[in-house]
CSV table of C-alpha atoms in Angstrom, one decimal:
chain,number,residue,atom,x,y,z
A,114,UNK,CA,4.2,40.9,-43.0
A,115,UNK,CA,5.7,38.4,-40.4
A,116,UNK,CA,4.0,36.8,-37.9
A,117,UNK,CA,5.7,35.8,-34.5
A,118,UNK,CA,4.1,33.1,-32.9
A,119,UNK,CA,4.1,33.3,-29.2
A,120,UNK,CA,5.4,29.8,-27.6
A,121,UNK,CA,3.0,28.3,-25.2
A,122,UNK,CA,5.3,28.2,-21.9
A,123,UNK,CA,2.4,27.3,-19.8
A,124,UNK,CA,3.1,24.3,-17.6
A,125,UNK,CA,0.9,21.4,-18.0
A,126,UNK,CA,-0.1,20.0,-14.5
A,127,UNK,CA,-2.4,17.3,-13.0
A,128,UNK,CA,-5.7,18.5,-11.5
A,129,UNK,CA,-5.3,18.7,-7.8
A,130,UNK,CA,-8.4,17.1,-6.3
A,131,UNK,CA,-7.1,15.2,-3.3
A,132,UNK,CA,-6.6,16.3,0.1
A,133,UNK,CA,-4.7,14.8,3.1
A,134,UNK,CA,-7.2,12.2,4.3
A,135,UNK,CA,-7.8,10.5,0.8
A,136,UNK,CA,-3.9,10.3,0.5
A,137,UNK,CA,-3.4,8.8,3.5
A,138,UNK,CA,-6.2,6.4,3.2
A,139,UNK,CA,-4.8,5.2,-0.3
A,140,UNK,CA,-1.4,4.8,1.2
A,141,UNK,CA,-3.1,2.5,4.0
A,142,UNK,CA,-5.1,0.6,1.3
A,143,UNK,CA,-1.9,-0.1,-0.6
A,144,UNK,CA,-0.2,-1.4,2.5
A,145,UNK,CA,-3.1,-3.8,2.7
A,146,UNK,CA,-3.6,-4.1,6.7
A,147,UNK,CA,-5.5,-7.3,6.3
A,148,UNK,CA,-2.4,-9.0,4.6
A,149,UNK,CA,-1.2,-9.9,8.0
A,150,UNK,CA,-4.0,-12.2,8.4
A,151,UNK,CA,-3.5,-13.9,5.1
A,152,UNK,CA,0.1,-14.8,6.0
A,153,UNK,CA,0.6,-14.6,9.5
A,154,UNK,CA,-0.8,-18.1,10.7
A,155,UNK,CA,1.3,-19.9,7.7
A,156,UNK,CA,4.4,-18.2,8.3
A,157,UNK,CA,4.0,-18.5,12.1
A,158,UNK,CA,3.7,-22.3,11.8
A,159,UNK,CA,6.8,-22.5,9.6
A,160,UNK,CA,8.9,-20.3,11.8
A,161,UNK,CA,7.5,-21.6,15.2
A,162,UNK,CA,5.7,-18.5,16.1
A,163,UNK,CA,8.9,-16.2,15.4
A,164,UNK,CA,7.2,-13.5,13.3
A,165,UNK,CA,6.8,-10.1,15.6
A,166,UNK,CA,10.7,-9.3,14.9
A,167,UNK,CA,10.2,-8.9,11.2
A,168,UNK,CA,7.6,-6.4,12.0
A,169,UNK,CA,9.8,-4.4,14.5
A,170,UNK,CA,12.6,-4.3,11.9
A,171,UNK,CA,10.4,-3.2,9.2
A,172,UNK,CA,9.0,-0.3,11.4
A,173,UNK,CA,12.6,0.9,12.0
A,174,UNK,CA,13.3,0.7,8.2
A,175,UNK,CA,10.1,2.6,7.2
A,176,UNK,CA,10.7,5.2,9.7
A,177,UNK,CA,14.0,6.0,8.0
A,178,UNK,CA,12.3,5.9,4.7
A,179,UNK,CA,9.2,8.2,6.0
A,180,UNK,CA,11.5,10.8,7.2
A,181,UNK,CA,13.5,10.9,3.9
A,182,UNK,CA,10.4,11.1,1.8
A,183,UNK,CA,9.2,13.9,4.2
A,184,UNK,CA,12.2,16.0,3.4
A,185,UNK,CA,12.2,15.1,-0.6
A,186,UNK,CA,8.6,15.8,-1.0
A,187,UNK,CA,9.2,19.4,0.2
A,188,UNK,CA,12.3,19.6,-2.1
A,189,UNK,CA,10.8,18.0,-5.2
A,190,UNK,CA,7.1,18.8,-4.9
A,191,UNK,CA,6.0,17.0,-8.3
A,192,UNK,CA,4.6,13.7,-9.3
A,193,UNK,CA,6.8,10.5,-9.6
A,194,UNK,CA,7.7,9.6,-6.0
A,195,UNK,CA,10.9,7.6,-5.6
A,196,UNK,CA,11.6,7.8,-9.4
A,197,UNK,CA,11.6,11.8,-9.3
A,198,UNK,CA,13.7,11.7,-6.0
A,199,UNK,CA,16.5,9.3,-7.4
A,200,UNK,CA,16.4,11.1,-10.8
A,201,UNK,CA,17.1,14.4,-9.3
A,202,UNK,CA,19.3,13.7,-6.4
A,203,UNK,CA,21.5,10.8,-7.7
A,204,UNK,CA,21.2,10.5,-11.5
A,205,UNK,CA,18.8,10.0,-14.4
A,206,UNK,CA,20.0,6.5,-14.8
A,207,UNK,CA,19.4,5.4,-11.2
A,208,UNK,CA,16.1,7.3,-11.5
A,209,UNK,CA,15.3,5.1,-14.5
A,210,UNK,CA,16.0,2.0,-12.9
A,211,UNK,CA,14.1,3.0,-9.5
A,212,UNK,CA,11.1,4.0,-11.9
A,213,UNK,CA,11.0,0.5,-13.5
A,214,UNK,CA,11.4,-1.4,-10.2
A,215,UNK,CA,8.5,0.8,-8.8
A,216,UNK,CA,6.5,-0.1,-12.0
A,217,UNK,CA,7.1,-3.6,-11.5
A,218,UNK,CA,5.8,-3.5,-7.9
A,219,UNK,CA,2.6,-1.7,-9.1
A,220,UNK,CA,2.0,-4.6,-11.6
A,221,UNK,CA,2.7,-7.4,-9.1
A,222,UNK,CA,0.6,-6.0,-6.3
A,223,UNK,CA,-2.5,-6.0,-8.0
A,224,UNK,CA,-1.8,-9.6,-9.2
A,225,UNK,CA,-1.2,-10.8,-5.6
A,226,UNK,CA,-4.6,-9.1,-4.4
A,227,UNK,CA,-6.6,-10.7,-7.3
A,228,UNK,CA,-5.1,-14.1,-6.6
A,229,UNK,CA,-5.9,-13.8,-2.8
A,230,UNK,CA,-9.3,-12.6,-3.5
A,231,UNK,CA,-10.0,-15.5,-6.0
A,232,UNK,CA,-8.8,-17.9,-3.2
A,233,UNK,CA,-11.4,-16.5,-0.8
A,234,UNK,CA,-14.1,-16.4,-3.5
A,235,UNK,CA,-13.4,-19.8,-4.6
A,236,UNK,CA,-13.9,-21.1,-0.9
A,237,UNK,CA,-17.1,-19.6,-0.7
A,238,UNK,CA,-18.4,-20.7,-3.9
A,239,UNK,CA,-16.4,-23.6,-5.2
A,240,UNK,CA,-19.0,-24.7,-8.1
A,241,UNK,CA,-17.9,-21.6,-10.0
A,242,UNK,CA,-14.5,-21.9,-11.8
A,243,UNK,CA,-11.6,-19.7,-10.6
A,244,UNK,CA,-11.2,-18.2,-13.9
A,245,UNK,CA,-14.7,-16.4,-13.5
A,246,UNK,CA,-13.8,-14.7,-10.3
A,247,UNK,CA,-10.2,-13.6,-11.8
A,248,UNK,CA,-11.7,-12.1,-14.9
A,249,UNK,CA,-14.5,-10.5,-13.1
A,250,UNK,CA,-12.4,-9.1,-10.4
A,251,UNK,CA,-9.8,-7.7,-12.7
A,252,UNK,CA,-12.7,-6.0,-15.0
A,253,UNK,CA,-14.2,-4.5,-12.1
A,254,UNK,CA,-11.2,-3.0,-10.6
A,255,UNK,CA,-10.0,-1.8,-14.2
A,256,UNK,CA,-13.4,0.0,-14.8
A,257,UNK,CA,-13.3,1.4,-11.2
A,258,UNK,CA,-9.7,2.8,-11.6
A,259,UNK,CA,-10.5,4.4,-15.2
A,260,UNK,CA,-13.3,6.5,-13.5
A,261,UNK,CA,-11.4,9.2,-11.6
A,262,UNK,CA,-8.8,9.7,-8.8
A,263,UNK,CA,-11.2,11.0,-6.7
A,264,UNK,CA,-13.7,8.0,-6.9
A,265,UNK,CA,-10.7,5.7,-6.4
A,266,UNK,CA,-9.8,7.4,-3.2
A,267,UNK,CA,-13.2,7.3,-2.0
A,268,UNK,CA,-13.5,3.6,-2.6
A,269,UNK,CA,-10.0,3.0,-0.8
A,270,UNK,CA,-11.3,5.1,2.3
A,271,UNK,CA,-14.2,2.5,2.5
A,272,UNK,CA,-12.0,-0.4,2.2
A,273,UNK,CA,-9.5,0.8,4.9
A,274,UNK,CA,-12.4,1.6,7.3
A,275,UNK,CA,-13.7,-2.0,6.8
A,276,UNK,CA,-10.4,-3.5,7.1
A,277,UNK,CA,-9.8,-1.6,10.5
A,278,UNK,CA,-13.3,-2.8,11.8
A,279,UNK,CA,-12.5,-6.5,11.1
A,280,UNK,CA,-9.2,-6.1,12.6
A,281,UNK,CA,-10.8,-4.6,15.8
A,282,UNK,CA,-13.2,-7.6,15.9
A,283,UNK,CA,-10.4,-10.2,15.6
A,284,UNK,CA,-8.3,-8.6,18.2
A,285,UNK,CA,-11.4,-8.4,20.5
A,286,UNK,CA,-11.9,-12.1,19.9
A,287,UNK,CA,-8.3,-13.0,20.6
A,288,UNK,CA,-8.3,-11.0,24.0
A,289,UNK,CA,-11.7,-12.8,24.9
A,290,UNK,CA,-10.2,-16.1,24.1
A,291,UNK,CA,-7.1,-15.4,26.1
A,292,UNK,CA,-9.0,-14.3,29.1
A,293,UNK,CA,-11.1,-17.3,28.9
A,294,UNK,CA,-8.2,-19.7,29.1
A,295,UNK,CA,-7.7,-20.4,25.5
A,296,UNK,CA,-4.3,-20.7,23.8
A,297,UNK,CA,-1.0,-21.9,25.0
A,298,UNK,CA,-0.6,-19.5,27.9
A,299,UNK,CA,2.7,-18.0,26.3
A,300,UNK,CA,1.3,-14.6,25.4
A,301,UNK,CA,3.9,-12.7,27.4
A,302,UNK,CA,6.7,-14.6,26.2
A,303,UNK,CA,9.6,-12.7,24.6
A,304,UNK,CA,10.5,-15.7,22.3
A,305,UNK,CA,8.8,-14.4,19.0
A,306,UNK,CA,11.0,-11.4,19.0
A,307,UNK,CA,14.2,-13.5,18.1
A,308,UNK,CA,13.4,-14.5,14.6
A,309,UNK,CA,11.6,-13.3,11.6
A,310,UNK,CA,10.8,-13.3,8.0
A,311,UNK,CA,10.3,-11.3,5.1
A,312,UNK,CA,6.5,-11.5,4.6
A,313,UNK,CA,6.2,-7.9,6.0
A,314,UNK,CA,7.3,-6.3,2.4
A,315,UNK,CA,3.7,-5.6,1.3
A,316,UNK,CA,3.6,-3.5,4.6
A,317,UNK,CA,6.8,-1.5,3.5
A,318,UNK,CA,5.9,-0.9,-0.2
A,319,UNK,CA,2.7,1.0,0.6
A,320,UNK,CA,4.6,3.8,2.1
A,321,UNK,CA,5.6,4.9,-1.5
A,322,UNK,CA,2.1,5.4,-2.6
A,323,UNK,CA,1.0,8.6,-0.6
A,324,UNK,CA,4.1,10.5,-1.8
A,325,UNK,CA,3.3,9.3,-5.5
A,326,UNK,CA,-0.1,11.1,-5.1
A,327,UNK,CA,1.6,14.3,-3.4
A,328,UNK,CA,1.0,16.2,-6.7
A,329,UNK,CA,-2.6,15.6,-6.9
A,330,UNK,CA,-2.9,17.7,-3.5
A,331,UNK,CA,-5.2,20.8,-3.8
A,332,UNK,CA,-3.3,23.9,-3.6
A,333,UNK,CA,-4.3,25.0,-0.1
A,334,UNK,CA,-3.2,21.5,1.3
A,335,UNK,CA,0.1,20.9,2.6
A,336,UNK,CA,2.5,18.0,1.5
A,337,UNK,CA,2.7,14.9,3.7
């Protein structure tokens, strides 16, 4: 008597728990809006105030990238982001290289964030060794990321909201200072738009994060 085992052909999928707003918030969090204030002052001084052009060109580049991702995410609605798109639309070899490049980005970005956070905490509490802040921050972020994708999305939403509030406060203070006669009086000058730098890269790489999470969308949600 023979028994024919029925092969399990069911597709293994990630649980779809995210909606549009958390995915957008995670993309914004990865773009790190407050990074502008970490580098703008230093770079502005080094380039004699020629920074805005870099953001203008970065905007043009990321718009083409966003349009391309919008088409690809509908054609390949699966996890993997740039890795999947390059693998299926170009070749597996190119996809392999893109995947490893993306992995390096996801490894280096947290290192930069931890470094910047360490600098701030060290300035607030200089009596504590810097390695204590590094270990504490790494342990906290690792433990939080191991909980669930939904808790990470909620945490990122809070972080983005706080950053937007801080940016609004800083812009308000700048506008107030200009009307009070502070500054060099060159606010309307076109000179800053004729040069730039590459410190806007962190703002560009964040555009890859939402499409990486598109596979975690609930079924009734439309892809980005």
